[in-house]
Amino acid sequence: MPSNKSVSDAPIFQFTNCRILRSHQLQREDLWVREGKILNPEKLFFDEKGSADIQLDCKDSIIAPGFIDVQINGGFGVDFSLAADDVQSGISLVSQKILSHGVTSFCPTLVTSPPSVYHKVLPQISVRNGGPHGAGILGAHLEGPFISKEKKGAHSEHYLSTFESGAFQDLLATYRHLDCVRIVTLAPEMKRSSEVIQELTRRGICVSLGHSVANLSQAEEAVRHGATFITHLFNAMLPFHHRDPGIVGLLTSDQIPARRRVFYGMISDGIHTNPAALRIAHRAHPKGLVLVTDAIAGMGLAPGRHTLGQQVIEVDGLNTYIAGEHSIRSLVTFSPHLGPCVF
Amino acid sequence: MRLVILDDYDLASEWAAKYICNRIIQFKPSQGRYFTLGLPTGSTPLGCYKKLIEYHKNGDLSFKYVKTFNMDEYVGLPRNHPESYHSYMWNNFFKHIDIDPNNAHILDGNAPDLQAECDAFEKKIEEAGGIDLFVGGIGPDGHIAFNEPGSSLASRTRLKTLAMDTILANAKYFDGDLSKVPTMALTVGVGTVMDAREVMILITGAHKAFALYKAIEEGVNHMWTVSAFQQHPRTIFVCDEDATLELRVKTVKYFKD
């Protein structure tokens, strides 16, 4: 049956035999789309007297909004923390490849690096919309170098840094270009972090707590100054302790502003976190959970050696290690570990 | 009348759906020759709608050449309110079948001139050639559509104030809050439904038993408006066992055999 020509000539697509994500649930409903916009089919029926021009049988698939990956260090041979001359082509390659994995926006993430890397790479990153050419780029995520030595994980110890002498000026000297920066991960127990967090927040940059040995009070203080995110919960932070839950305690803290919601990234590959731990976090604070890949250059490639900024990584099956050491780094992409995440 | 008694709600729904399905198929509707169906809302016909949808999905029944006219709609309730009859019909029926939206008619309870809306509705029925089969239910107070006790048995489509019995019965759809239930509705008249060539009334559940008794075993009375159909040449009452609880054994035996 034809669509109502007096409203729009564009064809109406009806996706049938599918489940859609609506009101925080998977519902068995058809999805109606015209000119790239989702329609209210009831309104279409009664107001426009319109109906579908083309029906597509989705064979019981789920139709979901595109994923947003806020922590991805590279992939397909591309390492975002390398001081390349042509950073854009690396980013474009990754953005194009992750589209088929369902990711429609991402934050290219840079691990702890010397200032020269930031000075070279950051000016070459630009925020742009996604499309058929690739996922959208939301801005850079700078994970380090203002992180804790004890919780450096796979970051290079040599390039860790502090801002205790000049606070925000030190940070600015390290990164220099903040225009395209969207998230900064730092350890809030570091001296003068409150000032830094305040200034970053004032500039519209999301402050995330991670790679830290902060206790709960320090974490709460950071949130009061503007921090709103936690970098890969459970990893690279003190474990939950019943007398001091540490950063993990933010999920249920009552010492943070009432209207503030703290979000937390989770690497849910079953290796970085035990699924039981993931479920505990989800049950404690279901509305804050953000899945991330924290994927590295080796994603999508065969086992072997790749770089992660200043480190060399060895990929062996599902596990990755700093070449010569034993520290977990993430490899898998979204699809394999999304299954266990459908609650 | 015909009184068809099935053992339970599901069987009654299925019987009714099969009847409607067969009527449509036998009619052989086509371009320019539509089958016109009058439709109810409420909890009683839900099972019947589910069955009709099943027959459609099996490929046995198409609504491409069917025109529908709903009995009623609340006044003042936004069209997209989850309890409006537009929402009911969309979610429980229209979205699952292949009816042309131009052929699905429901009164607009938010029309600027309500009486004009009612008059236009009567006209549309007339232009469609009248109703072939009007399916309806019965209220606990014996009403058909929103023709509350005291409605003229010769009435046409118009605005009606809802009786307290009806408001109480509908409260369950509005979180049990009486203040949220609409107090007025547009409804087809008793006369409008009587004009249909065939009428089928669905009555299930013990809470409707007394109304059924009043409608078919007592006289024609404007206090129990369904009783008007005693004077219709082709009416079928489809019930489950529970709905017959207030009838005389003699009546039930006569129709069950």
XYZ file of C-alpha atoms in Angstrom:
600
model
C 0.000 0.000 0.000
C 1.367 3.441 -0.829
C 2.483 5.987 1.726
C 0.558 9.200 1.974
C 1.959 11.327 -0.817
C 0.655 14.554 0.647
C 2.991 14.159 3.624
C 6.080 12.672 2.049
C 7.013 10.859 -1.119
C 9.739 8.885 0.582
C 9.177 5.148 0.931
C 8.262 3.725 4.322
C 10.197 0.697 5.516
C 8.684 -1.746 7.965
C 11.151 -4.086 9.684
C 9.176 -7.138 10.800
C 9.907 -10.309 12.707
C 12.383 -8.533 14.948
C 12.960 -7.393 18.492
C 13.638 -3.752 19.221
C 15.165 -2.055 22.219
C 12.518 0.141 23.795
C 11.889 1.314 27.360
C 14.958 -0.626 28.536
C 13.567 -3.885 27.249
C 13.721 -6.029 24.190
C 10.211 -5.939 22.771
C 8.781 -7.877 19.886
C 7.655 -4.943 17.758
C 8.051 -3.843 14.176
C 10.316 -0.889 13.420
C 9.090 1.703 10.953
C 11.532 4.045 9.209
C 11.176 6.818 6.631
C 14.067 8.918 5.339
C 16.332 7.685 8.088
C 13.904 8.604 10.873
C 12.057 6.164 13.081
C 8.287 6.606 12.766
C 5.505 6.133 15.249
C 3.423 3.599 13.335
C 0.250 4.420 15.246
C 0.543 8.059 14.270
C 1.318 7.023 10.715
C -1.790 4.820 10.619
C -4.313 7.264 12.105
C -2.929 10.675 11.074
C -1.386 10.016 7.698
C -3.343 6.871 6.837
C 0.048 5.600 5.750
C 1.364 2.081 5.554
C 4.552 0.292 4.603
C 5.952 0.434 1.084
C 8.636 -2.119 1.766
C 8.556 -4.859 4.367
C 11.790 -6.467 5.519
C 11.782 -9.749 7.394
C 14.512 -9.550 10.039
C 14.358 -13.272 10.789
C 14.011 -12.785 14.541
C 17.057 -10.508 14.850
C 17.488 -7.748 17.373
C 17.556 -4.188 16.039
C 19.623 -2.079 18.439
C 21.088 1.429 18.359
C 24.738 1.489 17.315
C 27.292 0.896 20.044
C 29.502 3.659 21.378
C 33.005 2.607 22.390
C 34.596 5.175 24.680
C 37.780 3.239 25.231
C 39.546 1.782 22.211
C 43.294 2.083 21.745
C 43.407 0.975 18.126
C 42.768 -2.073 16.007
C 43.520 -3.780 12.718
C 47.187 -2.892 13.042
C 46.525 0.744 13.969
C 47.820 2.043 17.328
C 46.354 5.458 18.209
C 49.229 6.190 20.608
C 51.864 6.202 17.903
C 53.256 9.543 16.781
C 52.349 8.996 13.155
C 52.404 11.633 10.450
C 49.033 10.580 9.173
C 46.921 9.817 12.232
C 43.664 10.398 10.338
C 44.071 7.474 7.976
C 44.660 5.110 10.919
C 41.585 6.439 12.684
C 39.574 6.210 9.476
C 40.600 2.604 8.945
C 39.516 1.630 12.429
C 36.311 3.649 12.159
C 35.430 1.870 8.950
C 36.264 -1.617 10.252
C 34.406 -1.379 13.555
C 31.187 -0.440 11.758
C 30.552 -4.072 10.888
C 30.889 -4.883 14.589
C 27.996 -2.577 15.381
C 30.016 0.368 16.680
C 28.769 3.651 15.249
C 30.740 6.114 17.420
C 33.992 5.895 19.363
C 36.685 7.758 21.271
C 40.163 6.980 19.975
C 42.107 6.342 23.172
C 45.728 7.230 23.841
C 47.608 5.388 26.582
C 50.356 6.954 28.711
C 52.782 8.563 26.277
C 55.557 11.156 26.257
C 54.380 14.747 25.622
C 55.837 14.611 22.110
C 53.262 11.996 21.136
C 50.352 14.110 22.345
C 51.758 17.202 20.662
C 51.954 15.354 17.382
C 48.824 13.231 17.452
C 46.150 15.379 19.084
C 46.103 18.184 16.511
C 45.422 15.551 13.849
C 42.302 14.196 15.521
C 39.015 15.815 14.638
C 35.494 15.186 15.809
C 33.273 14.046 12.972
C 29.956 12.388 12.321
C 29.731 8.787 11.301
C 28.099 7.430 8.206
C 28.464 4.642 5.699
C 32.171 5.508 5.543
C 32.732 4.643 9.185
C 31.877 5.169 12.832
C 31.715 8.715 14.141
C 34.616 10.144 16.122
C 33.454 11.706 19.335
C 36.854 12.950 20.487
C 39.966 11.524 22.090
C 40.131 9.662 25.376
C 43.451 10.366 27.134
C 44.161 7.548 29.541
C 47.230 8.713 31.414
C 49.922 9.811 32.009
C 48.485 11.201 35.258
C 47.898 7.830 36.796
C 49.182 5.767 39.684
C 52.425 3.841 39.416
C 51.033 0.964 41.456
C 48.127 0.573 39.061
C 49.783 1.343 35.767
C 48.650 -1.942 34.219
C 50.136 -2.134 30.760
C 51.076 1.549 30.670
C 54.689 2.550 30.411
C 56.085 3.490 33.836
C 58.708 5.731 32.366
C 56.196 8.227 31.053
C 53.899 8.433 34.077
C 53.546 11.993 35.253
C 52.106 14.176 37.987
C 50.606 17.680 38.076
C 51.541 18.499 41.660
C 53.599 21.565 40.848
C 51.495 23.372 38.258
C 48.123 21.574 38.402
C 46.193 22.317 35.214
C 49.140 24.094 33.608
C 51.162 20.900 33.906
C 48.373 18.970 32.216
C 48.158 21.540 29.459
C 51.910 21.406 28.924
C 51.724 17.623 28.537
C 48.735 17.441 26.201
C 48.882 20.940 24.678
C 45.845 20.517 22.367
C 42.563 19.868 24.165
C 40.087 20.866 21.453
C 39.319 17.337 20.364
C 39.697 15.716 23.812
C 36.514 14.270 25.212
C 37.642 12.147 28.194
C 40.660 12.219 30.481
C 41.407 9.312 32.822
C 43.394 10.240 35.888
C 44.099 9.047 39.413
C 42.291 11.333 41.872
C 44.603 10.613 44.813
C 47.297 12.641 43.022
C 48.074 16.025 44.578
C 46.063 18.934 43.135
C 43.785 16.631 41.239
C 40.727 18.560 42.463
C 41.835 21.702 40.652
C 42.598 19.744 37.509
C 39.269 17.931 37.609
C 37.415 21.192 38.093
C 39.125 22.872 35.176
C 38.657 19.915 32.838
C 35.000 19.724 33.799
C 34.605 23.422 33.243
C 35.929 22.921 29.736
C 33.372 20.232 29.041
C 35.849 17.368 29.219
C 34.656 14.235 31.007
C 36.929 13.241 33.855
C 37.233 9.526 34.488
C 38.826 7.884 37.505
C 41.124 4.968 36.853
C 44.548 3.386 37.206
C 44.377 4.560 40.790
C 44.815 3.494 44.403
C 42.281 6.050 45.616
C 40.101 5.199 48.571
C 36.389 5.882 48.531
C 36.692 9.337 50.119
C 39.196 10.472 47.539
C 36.990 9.117 44.779
C 33.933 10.875 46.206
C 35.890 14.122 46.449
C 36.792 13.762 42.791
C 33.157 13.252 41.857
C 32.171 16.309 43.853
C 34.657 18.277 41.772
C 33.173 17.013 38.558
C 34.374 13.499 37.761
C 31.573 11.437 36.216
C 33.157 8.266 34.883
C 35.188 5.289 36.067
C 37.667 3.675 33.700
C 37.265 -0.098 33.396
C 35.736 -0.793 36.815
C 37.624 -3.330 38.936
C 40.708 -3.249 36.721
C 43.675 -1.090 37.740
C 42.121 0.049 41.007
C 41.983 -1.205 44.561
C 39.663 -4.154 44.958
C 36.354 -3.683 46.746
C 36.894 -3.925 50.504
C 33.987 -3.909 52.914
C 35.566 -1.229 55.090
C 36.771 0.854 52.191
C 35.147 0.017 48.882
C 37.533 2.308 47.015
C 36.496 3.598 43.596
C 34.109 0.667 43.274
C 32.146 2.165 46.163
C 31.092 5.080 43.964
C 28.413 2.818 42.516
C 26.429 3.072 45.730
C 27.910 6.133 47.405
C 25.575 8.590 49.095
C 28.317 11.216 49.460
C 28.082 12.467 45.932
C 25.664 15.106 44.595
C 22.158 13.659 44.425
C 21.573 14.395 40.774
C 24.974 13.213 39.632
C 25.066 9.799 38.010
C 28.466 8.124 37.948
C 29.004 5.927 34.904
C 31.481 3.093 34.830
C 33.196 1.353 31.957
C 33.391 -2.426 32.041
C 35.481 -4.770 29.965
C 33.168 -7.746 29.823
C 35.292 -10.285 27.991
C 35.157 -12.687 30.934
C 38.908 -12.279 31.396
C 39.244 -8.744 32.721
C 36.268 -9.238 34.996
C 34.557 -12.341 36.247
C 30.939 -12.338 35.012
C 29.810 -12.595 38.640
C 31.624 -9.349 39.435
C 30.038 -7.740 36.406
C 26.626 -8.796 37.637
C 27.283 -7.439 41.118
C 28.169 -4.068 39.633
C 25.168 -4.142 37.326
C 22.760 -5.013 40.108
C 24.198 -2.341 42.365
C 23.977 0.393 39.734
C 22.318 -0.812 36.530
C 21.925 2.640 35.006
C 25.642 3.426 35.102
C 27.045 0.519 33.150
C 28.954 1.289 29.956
C 30.522 -1.540 28.001
C 33.950 -0.791 26.536
C 36.371 -2.874 24.523
C 39.677 -1.232 25.510
C 40.768 -2.942 22.312
C 44.314 -2.674 21.016
C 46.035 -2.654 17.651
C 45.949 -6.446 17.497
C 42.146 -6.523 17.319
C 40.951 -8.194 14.178
C 44.396 -9.624 13.388
C 46.130 -12.963 13.911
C 48.120 -13.656 17.097
C 51.464 -11.898 17.189
C 53.244 -8.795 18.400
C 51.817 -5.293 18.290
C 52.554 -1.972 19.922
C 50.500 -0.260 22.586
C 52.026 3.184 22.672
C 55.438 2.787 24.255
C 54.949 -0.897 25.035
C 55.133 -4.036 22.940
C 52.283 -6.476 23.337
C 52.200 -10.197 22.657
C 48.860 -11.698 21.582
C 48.407 -15.381 22.252
C 44.906 -16.753 21.769
C 42.438 -14.876 23.970
C 45.151 -13.506 26.268
C 47.519 -10.655 25.723
C 50.609 -9.766 27.685
C 53.233 -7.116 27.808
C 56.015 -8.812 25.894
C 57.984 -10.613 28.571
C 55.546 -9.853 31.433
C 52.154 -11.005 32.708
C 49.536 -8.280 32.675
C 46.132 -8.513 31.095
C 45.231 -6.372 28.141
C 42.013 -6.586 26.191
C 41.874 -7.999 22.715
C 38.374 -9.011 21.788
C 35.873 -6.812 20.000
C 32.314 -6.226 21.062
C 30.485 -9.044 19.372
C 31.917 -12.132 21.062
C 31.336 -10.890 24.575
C 28.074 -9.109 24.063
C 26.162 -12.372 24.364
C 26.689 -12.800 28.095
C 25.842 -9.155 28.595
C 22.228 -9.410 27.548
C 20.648 -9.619 30.983
C -31.698 -15.108 18.234
C -29.013 -17.709 18.286
C -27.427 -18.398 21.643
C -24.096 -20.152 21.210
C -22.632 -21.475 24.462
C -19.011 -22.618 24.595
C -17.292 -24.197 27.597
C -14.806 -21.423 28.295
C -13.501 -18.016 27.226
C -10.948 -19.367 24.750
C -13.450 -21.548 22.957
C -15.966 -18.720 22.819
C -13.320 -16.371 21.379
C -12.327 -18.946 18.805
C -15.921 -19.616 17.774
C -16.567 -15.923 17.308
C -13.355 -15.399 15.351
C -14.105 -18.333 13.072
C -17.574 -16.983 12.443
C -16.247 -13.563 11.468
C -13.524 -15.143 9.337
C -15.995 -17.331 7.488
C -18.400 -14.459 6.925
C -15.647 -12.395 5.330
C -14.382 -15.240 3.163
C -17.874 -16.224 2.013
C -18.567 -12.597 1.097
C -15.549 -12.621 -1.243
C -14.710 -8.955 -0.775
C -12.843 -7.207 -3.569
C -11.923 -3.801 -4.977
C -15.057 -1.650 -4.643
C -16.969 -4.347 -2.777
C -15.918 -4.149 0.856
C -17.057 -6.235 3.803
C -18.079 -3.837 6.585
C -17.417 -4.884 10.142
C -18.460 -3.142 13.357
C -15.930 -3.653 16.148
C -15.879 -3.488 19.975
C -13.148 -2.850 22.554
C -12.648 -4.001 26.150
C -11.329 -7.237 27.611
C -14.001 -9.562 26.209
C -13.034 -9.387 22.513
C -9.254 -9.657 23.071
C -9.253 -13.427 22.573
C -11.286 -13.045 19.410
C -8.877 -10.428 18.013
C -5.910 -12.693 18.771
C -7.531 -15.503 16.818
C -8.343 -13.271 13.860
C -4.714 -12.129 13.800
C -3.653 -15.774 13.843
C -5.862 -16.569 10.855
C -4.406 -13.568 9.057
C -0.806 -14.564 9.797
C -1.559 -18.101 8.582
C -2.594 -16.609 5.282
C -6.215 -17.670 5.660
C -7.749 -14.233 6.107
C -7.039 -10.840 4.559
C -8.476 -7.517 5.658
C -7.468 -5.745 2.490
C -11.087 -5.297 1.408
C -12.610 -4.958 4.863
C -13.890 -1.678 6.296
C -14.208 -1.379 10.037
C -16.266 0.919 12.230
C -15.545 0.967 15.930
C -18.410 1.421 18.350
C -17.086 4.158 20.552
C -14.243 6.315 21.836
C -13.656 8.333 24.971
C -14.052 12.094 24.839
C -11.126 14.248 25.880
C -8.554 11.487 26.090
C -5.522 12.192 23.868
C -5.507 9.926 20.839
C -2.162 8.418 21.801
C -3.118 7.797 25.450
C -2.497 4.114 26.142
C -6.133 3.638 27.179
C -7.743 5.378 24.226
C -9.667 3.098 21.925
C -7.431 4.201 19.062
C -4.450 2.780 20.990
C -6.413 -0.349 21.842
C -7.331 -1.012 18.235
C -3.838 -0.282 16.952
C -2.045 -2.477 19.475
C -4.545 -5.318 19.622
C -5.623 -5.496 16.038
C -4.674 -3.036 13.283
C -0.901 -3.275 13.597
C -1.014 -7.041 13.095
C -3.198 -7.141 9.978
C -3.255 -5.781 6.443
C -6.142 -3.355 6.714
C -5.912 -0.123 4.708
C -5.753 2.746 7.238
C -8.319 4.626 5.166
C -10.812 1.893 5.907
C -10.414 1.792 9.687
C -12.906 4.219 11.209
C -12.929 5.218 14.850
C -14.804 8.182 16.314
C -12.564 11.117 17.215
C -13.181 12.032 20.851
C -11.139 15.209 20.419
C -13.022 16.614 17.434
C -13.806 20.343 17.731
C -17.531 19.690 17.040
C -18.467 16.383 18.653
C -21.983 16.117 17.248
C -20.708 16.887 13.760
C -18.149 14.101 14.235
C -20.964 11.712 15.159
C -23.080 12.768 12.192
C -20.119 12.320 9.870
C -19.577 8.831 11.272
C -23.198 7.854 10.519
C -22.703 9.214 7.015
C -19.546 7.134 6.514
C -21.414 3.995 7.523
C -24.169 4.860 5.085
C -21.671 5.544 2.296
C -19.997 2.218 2.975
C -23.324 0.535 2.306
C -24.213 -0.196 5.920
C -22.629 -2.723 8.282
C -22.563 -6.392 7.269
C -21.675 -7.707 10.710
C -21.588 -5.657 13.896
C -19.618 -7.324 16.699
C -20.278 -6.012 20.187
C -20.063 -6.755 23.863
C -22.270 -6.101 26.841
C -21.594 -4.003 29.893
C -22.372 -5.248 33.408
C -25.285 -2.811 33.286
C -26.547 -4.358 30.082
C -25.364 -1.606 27.782
C -24.323 -2.057 24.159
C -21.424 0.256 23.237
C -21.876 3.230 25.571
C -25.644 3.256 25.314
C -26.094 3.463 29.055
C -29.322 2.528 30.870
C -31.997 4.959 29.777
C -30.643 5.403 26.238
C -33.252 5.512 23.519
C -33.457 2.232 21.675
C -33.806 4.258 18.488
C -30.690 6.333 19.147
C -27.976 7.237 16.638
C -24.269 8.040 17.079
C -23.917 10.748 19.702
C -22.203 12.013 22.845
C -23.063 10.166 26.058
C -22.190 10.624 29.734
C -20.938 7.378 31.199
C -22.877 5.669 33.976
C -21.186 5.025 37.332
C -21.262 1.269 36.681
C -19.268 1.803 33.503
C -16.790 4.174 35.144
C -16.219 1.647 37.926
C -15.761 -1.152 35.425
C -13.218 0.923 33.471
C -11.253 2.126 36.497
C -9.009 -0.912 36.269
C -7.537 0.517 33.060
C -6.692 3.802 34.798
C -4.694 2.536 37.784
C -7.887 2.090 39.774
C -8.174 5.870 40.048
C -11.765 6.915 39.407
C -10.767 10.528 38.843
C -8.701 9.498 35.827
C -11.510 7.686 34.030
C -13.155 9.718 31.247
C -16.760 10.571 32.005
C -17.991 11.083 28.458
C -17.763 9.195 25.230
C -18.931 9.209 21.646
C -20.887 6.085 20.823
C -22.898 4.499 18.048
C -26.556 4.423 18.965
C -28.694 1.362 19.600
C -30.474 2.221 16.372
C -27.140 2.412 14.525
C -26.267 -1.157 15.526
C -29.818 -2.373 14.881
C -29.367 -1.228 11.258
C -26.599 -3.765 10.743
C -27.500 -6.782 8.631
C -26.147 -9.131 11.288
C -25.165 -8.635 14.940
C -22.920 -10.775 17.110
C -22.667 -10.058 20.842
C -19.781 -11.561 22.818
C -20.508 -12.187 26.471
C -18.084 -14.006 28.737
C -17.578 -14.251 32.472
C -19.826 -14.589 35.491
C -19.856 -10.821 36.051
C -21.849 -10.445 32.836
C -24.321 -13.225 33.644
C -27.000 -10.999 35.144
C -26.837 -8.577 32.233
C -27.223 -11.464 29.781
C -30.258 -12.702 31.715
C -31.829 -9.250 31.573
C -31.007 -8.902 27.896
C -32.526 -12.129 26.638
C -34.957 -13.498 29.195
C -36.714 -10.314 30.182
C -38.471 -7.763 28.033
C -37.088 -5.182 25.697
C -36.178 -2.344 28.013
C -34.134 0.825 27.637
C -32.527 0.099 31.020
C -30.835 -2.933 29.525
C -30.121 -1.674 26.038
C -28.781 -4.953 24.648
C -32.364 -6.237 25.003
C -33.189 -4.236 21.849
C -31.605 -6.995 19.798
C -34.496 -9.278 20.598
C -36.114 -7.371 17.755
C -33.224 -7.787 15.315
C -33.763 -10.485 12.671
C -30.200 -11.871 12.858
C -28.480 -11.698 16.225
C -26.082 -14.232 17.710
C -25.074 -14.197 21.375
C -21.758 -15.994 21.878
C -21.107 -16.919 25.527
C -19.051 -19.060 27.787
C -20.599 -21.255 30.522
C -20.045 -18.657 33.232
C -22.036 -16.031 31.384
C -25.090 -18.311 31.419
C -25.154 -18.659 35.197
C -28.218 -16.453 35.627
C -30.217 -18.014 32.801
C -32.972 -20.546 33.247
C -31.851 -24.109 32.757
C -34.586 -24.452 30.137
C -33.086 -21.638 28.030
C -29.598 -23.046 28.202
C -30.733 -26.576 27.396
C -32.714 -25.380 24.413
C -29.771 -23.601 22.855
C -27.079 -26.024 23.816
C -28.749 -28.896 21.958
